[in-house]
CSV table of C-alpha atoms in Angstrom, one decimal:
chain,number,residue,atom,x,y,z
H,5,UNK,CA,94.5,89.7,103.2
H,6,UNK,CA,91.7,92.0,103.1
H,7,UNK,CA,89.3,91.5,100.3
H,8,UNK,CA,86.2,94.2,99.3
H,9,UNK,CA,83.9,94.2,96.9
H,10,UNK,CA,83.2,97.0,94.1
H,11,UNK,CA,79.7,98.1,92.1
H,12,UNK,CA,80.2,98.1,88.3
H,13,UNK,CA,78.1,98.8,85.7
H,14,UNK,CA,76.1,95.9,84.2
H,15,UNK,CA,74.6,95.8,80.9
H,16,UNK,CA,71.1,95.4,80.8
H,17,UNK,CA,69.8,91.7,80.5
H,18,UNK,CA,73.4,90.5,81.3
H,19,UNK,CA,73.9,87.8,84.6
H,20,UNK,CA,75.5,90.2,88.0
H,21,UNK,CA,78.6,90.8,88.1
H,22,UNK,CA,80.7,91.2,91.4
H,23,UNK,CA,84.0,92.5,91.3
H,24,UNK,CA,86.4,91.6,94.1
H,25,UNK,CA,89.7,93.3,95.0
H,26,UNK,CA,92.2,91.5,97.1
H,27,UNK,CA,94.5,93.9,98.7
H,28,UNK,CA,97.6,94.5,101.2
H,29,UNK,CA,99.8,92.2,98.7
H,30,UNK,CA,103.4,92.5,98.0
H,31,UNK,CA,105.4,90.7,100.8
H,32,UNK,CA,106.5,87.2,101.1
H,33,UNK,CA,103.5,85.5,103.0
H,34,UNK,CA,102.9,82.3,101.1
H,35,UNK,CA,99.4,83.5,101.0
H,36,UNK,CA,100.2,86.0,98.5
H,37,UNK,CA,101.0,83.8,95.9
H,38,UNK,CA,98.2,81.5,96.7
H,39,UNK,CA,95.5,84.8,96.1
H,40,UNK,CA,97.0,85.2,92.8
H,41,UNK,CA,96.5,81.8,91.7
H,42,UNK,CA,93.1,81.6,93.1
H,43,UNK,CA,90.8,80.5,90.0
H,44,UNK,CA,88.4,83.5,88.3
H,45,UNK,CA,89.2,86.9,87.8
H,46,UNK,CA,90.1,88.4,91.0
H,47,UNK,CA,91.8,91.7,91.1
H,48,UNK,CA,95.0,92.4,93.2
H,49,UNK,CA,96.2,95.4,94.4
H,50,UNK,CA,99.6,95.9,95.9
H,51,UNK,CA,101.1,98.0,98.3
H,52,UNK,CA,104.1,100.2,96.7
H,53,UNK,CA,107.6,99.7,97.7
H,54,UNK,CA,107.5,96.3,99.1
H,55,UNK,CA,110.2,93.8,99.0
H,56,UNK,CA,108.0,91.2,96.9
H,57,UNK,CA,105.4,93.3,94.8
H,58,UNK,CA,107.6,93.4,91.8
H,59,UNK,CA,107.9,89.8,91.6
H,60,UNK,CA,103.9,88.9,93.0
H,61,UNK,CA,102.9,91.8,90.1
H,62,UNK,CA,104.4,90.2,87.4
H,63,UNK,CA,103.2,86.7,88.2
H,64,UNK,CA,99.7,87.8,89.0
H,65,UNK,CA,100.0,89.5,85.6
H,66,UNK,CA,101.1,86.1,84.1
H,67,UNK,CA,98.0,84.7,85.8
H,68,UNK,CA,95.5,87.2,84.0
H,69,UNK,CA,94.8,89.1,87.0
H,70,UNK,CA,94.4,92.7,87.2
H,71,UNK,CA,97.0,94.9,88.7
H,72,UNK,CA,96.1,97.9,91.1
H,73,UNK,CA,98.6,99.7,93.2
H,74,UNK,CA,96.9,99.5,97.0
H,75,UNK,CA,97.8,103.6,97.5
H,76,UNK,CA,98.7,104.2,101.1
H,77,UNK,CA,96.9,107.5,102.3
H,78,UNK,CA,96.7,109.0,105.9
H,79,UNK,CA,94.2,107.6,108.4
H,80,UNK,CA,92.6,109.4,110.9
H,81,UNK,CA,93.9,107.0,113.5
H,82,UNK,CA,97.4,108.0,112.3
H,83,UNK,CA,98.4,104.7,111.8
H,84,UNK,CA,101.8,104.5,110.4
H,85,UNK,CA,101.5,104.5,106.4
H,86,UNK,CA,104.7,102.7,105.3
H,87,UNK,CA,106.3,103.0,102.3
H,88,UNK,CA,105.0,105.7,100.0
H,89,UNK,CA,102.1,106.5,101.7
H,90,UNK,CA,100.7,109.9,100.9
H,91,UNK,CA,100.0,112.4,103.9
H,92,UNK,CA,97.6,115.6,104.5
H,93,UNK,CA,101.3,117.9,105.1
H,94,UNK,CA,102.7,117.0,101.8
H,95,UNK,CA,102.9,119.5,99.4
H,96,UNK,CA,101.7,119.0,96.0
H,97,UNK,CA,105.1,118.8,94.6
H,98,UNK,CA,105.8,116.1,97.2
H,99,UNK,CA,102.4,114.5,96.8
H,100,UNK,CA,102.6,114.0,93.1
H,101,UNK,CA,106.4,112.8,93.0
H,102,UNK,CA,105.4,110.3,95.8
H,103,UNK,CA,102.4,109.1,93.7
H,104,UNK,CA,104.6,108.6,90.9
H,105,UNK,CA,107.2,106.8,92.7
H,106,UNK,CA,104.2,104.3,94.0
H,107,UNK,CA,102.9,103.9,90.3
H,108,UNK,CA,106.4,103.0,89.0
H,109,UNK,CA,107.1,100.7,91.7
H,110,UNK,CA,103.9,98.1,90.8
H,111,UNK,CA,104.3,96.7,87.1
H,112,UNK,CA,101.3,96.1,85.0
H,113,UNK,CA,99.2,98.4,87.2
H,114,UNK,CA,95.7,98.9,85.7
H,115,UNK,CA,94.3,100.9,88.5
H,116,UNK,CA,94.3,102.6,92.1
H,117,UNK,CA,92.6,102.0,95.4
H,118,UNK,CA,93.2,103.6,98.8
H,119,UNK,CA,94.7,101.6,101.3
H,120,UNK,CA,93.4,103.6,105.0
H,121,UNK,CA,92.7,107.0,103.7
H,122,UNK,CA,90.2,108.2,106.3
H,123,UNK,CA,91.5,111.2,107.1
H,124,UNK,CA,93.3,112.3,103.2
H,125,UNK,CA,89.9,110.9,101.2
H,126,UNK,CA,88.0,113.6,103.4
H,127,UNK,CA,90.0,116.5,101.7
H,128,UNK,CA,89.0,117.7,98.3
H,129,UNK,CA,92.6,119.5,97.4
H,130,UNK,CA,94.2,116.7,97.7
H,131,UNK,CA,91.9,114.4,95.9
H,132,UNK,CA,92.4,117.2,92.7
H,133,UNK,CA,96.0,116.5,92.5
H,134,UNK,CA,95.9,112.5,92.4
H,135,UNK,CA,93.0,112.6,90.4
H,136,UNK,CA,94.9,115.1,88.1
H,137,UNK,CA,98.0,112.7,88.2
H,138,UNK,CA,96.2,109.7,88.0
H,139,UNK,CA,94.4,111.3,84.5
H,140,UNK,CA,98.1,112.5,83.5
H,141,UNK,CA,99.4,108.3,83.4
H,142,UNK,CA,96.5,107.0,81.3
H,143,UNK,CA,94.0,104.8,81.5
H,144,UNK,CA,94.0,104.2,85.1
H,145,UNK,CA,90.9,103.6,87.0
H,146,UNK,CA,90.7,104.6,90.6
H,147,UNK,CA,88.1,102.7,93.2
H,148,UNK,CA,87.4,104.2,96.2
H,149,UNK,CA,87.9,102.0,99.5
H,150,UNK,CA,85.6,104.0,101.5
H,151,UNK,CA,87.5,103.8,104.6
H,152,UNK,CA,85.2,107.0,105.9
H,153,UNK,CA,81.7,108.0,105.0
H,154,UNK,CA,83.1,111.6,104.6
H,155,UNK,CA,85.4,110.1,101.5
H,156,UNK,CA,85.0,112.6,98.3
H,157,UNK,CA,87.3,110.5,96.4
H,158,UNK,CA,84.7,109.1,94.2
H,159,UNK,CA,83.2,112.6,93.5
H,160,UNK,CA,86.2,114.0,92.3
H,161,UNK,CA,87.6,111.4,90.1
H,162,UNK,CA,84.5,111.7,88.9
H,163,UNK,CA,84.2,115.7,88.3
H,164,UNK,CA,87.9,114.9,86.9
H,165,UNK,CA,86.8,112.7,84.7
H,166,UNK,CA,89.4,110.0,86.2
H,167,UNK,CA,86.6,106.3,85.5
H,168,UNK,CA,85.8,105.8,89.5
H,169,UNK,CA,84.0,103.5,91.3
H,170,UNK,CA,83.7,102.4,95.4
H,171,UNK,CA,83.8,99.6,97.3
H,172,UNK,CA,80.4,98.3,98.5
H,173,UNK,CA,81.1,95.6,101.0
H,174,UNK,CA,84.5,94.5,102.9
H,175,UNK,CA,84.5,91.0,103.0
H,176,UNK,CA,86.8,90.3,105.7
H,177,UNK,CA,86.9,93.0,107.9
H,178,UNK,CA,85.9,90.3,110.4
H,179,UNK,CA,88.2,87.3,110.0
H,180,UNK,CA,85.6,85.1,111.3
H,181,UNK,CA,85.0,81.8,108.6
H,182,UNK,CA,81.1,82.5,109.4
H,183,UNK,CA,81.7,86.2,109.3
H,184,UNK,CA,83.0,86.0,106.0
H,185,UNK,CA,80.1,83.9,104.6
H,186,UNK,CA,77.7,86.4,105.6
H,187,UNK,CA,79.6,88.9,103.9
H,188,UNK,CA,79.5,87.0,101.0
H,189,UNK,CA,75.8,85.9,100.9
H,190,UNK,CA,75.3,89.9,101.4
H,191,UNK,CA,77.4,91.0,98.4
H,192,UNK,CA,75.7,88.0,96.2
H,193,UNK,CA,72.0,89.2,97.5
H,194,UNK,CA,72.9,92.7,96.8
H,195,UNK,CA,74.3,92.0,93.1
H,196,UNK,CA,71.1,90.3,92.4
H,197,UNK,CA,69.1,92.7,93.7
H,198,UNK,CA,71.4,95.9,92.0
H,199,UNK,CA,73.0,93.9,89.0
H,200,UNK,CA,76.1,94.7,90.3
């Protein structure tokens, strides 16, 4: 399940804080019920329209975890989005009704995150109109994967006013045990180092 880690804001004089977001939940694996009832607060986000996220929501919920729906967007490898994944050739009609189906689909959801999104973070339009929507259903937040350098996501949730941050370090990209510790020791050295 791939796991990345987000900068927050710290107050001054406070301890770091690291944030970490697991995401790709929703189906049946076994191992999606064990991330939700890892120890700590550990956000998990969930991909829409699964068979399992309504039911791995509302128990991660019951386990004081917070929600995100894990937004499909198109890659620039084109790989295949699934269900309610959101695509450079939708029209904005299309593009918000789909968001809004994806939102309704994941109860409890606090927030958003991109799930690919290399190619449709990359395009300013279409950031305006899910920042827009995302502003229109409340107090969502909206984090910022950073599948591609060229992302603008962040900026305009931010010139939107939409509360934004990005991800700072994947975890797991390499599933390597040793690969993973390094990753970790990084994001702890860095959080000392930044606060954050």
């Amino acid at each position: 399940t791939p796991t990345e880690t987000v900068r927050c804001h710290q107050m001054p004089g406070s301890m770091p804080v690291i944030s970490i977001i697991i995401d790709d939940l929703g189906s049946d694996n076994p191992r999606h019920e064990q991330v939700i009832r890892l120890p700590g607060a550990i956000a998990c986000s969930f991909l829409p329209m699964n068979h399992a996220t309504v039911r791995l929501a509302r128990l991660a919920h019951s386990y004081n975890k917070e929600i995100l729906l894990h937004l499909p967007m198109e890659s620039l490898a084109k790989n295949p989005l699934g269900p309610g994944g959101l695509s450079l050739d939708m029209t904005e009609q299309e593009f918000i009704w789909a968001l809004q189906k994806d939102l309704e689909s994941v109860p409890h959801v606090r927030g958003i995150n991109n799930h690919m999104g290399s190619l449709l973070t990359q395009h300013p339009g279409h950031m305006v109109w899910l920042m827009e929507e995302i502003k229109r259903n409340g107090e969502l937040f909206f984090i910022d994967s950073r599948t591609t350098h060229a992302s603008v996501a962040m900026t305009v949730a931010l010139e939107e006013g939409v509360p934004s941050l990005q991800r700072d370090i994947f975890l797991d990209h390499n599933k390597d045990l040793e690969s993973i510790r390094e990753q970790f020791m990084k994001t702890i050295a860095r959080a000392k180092k930044l606060g954050t």
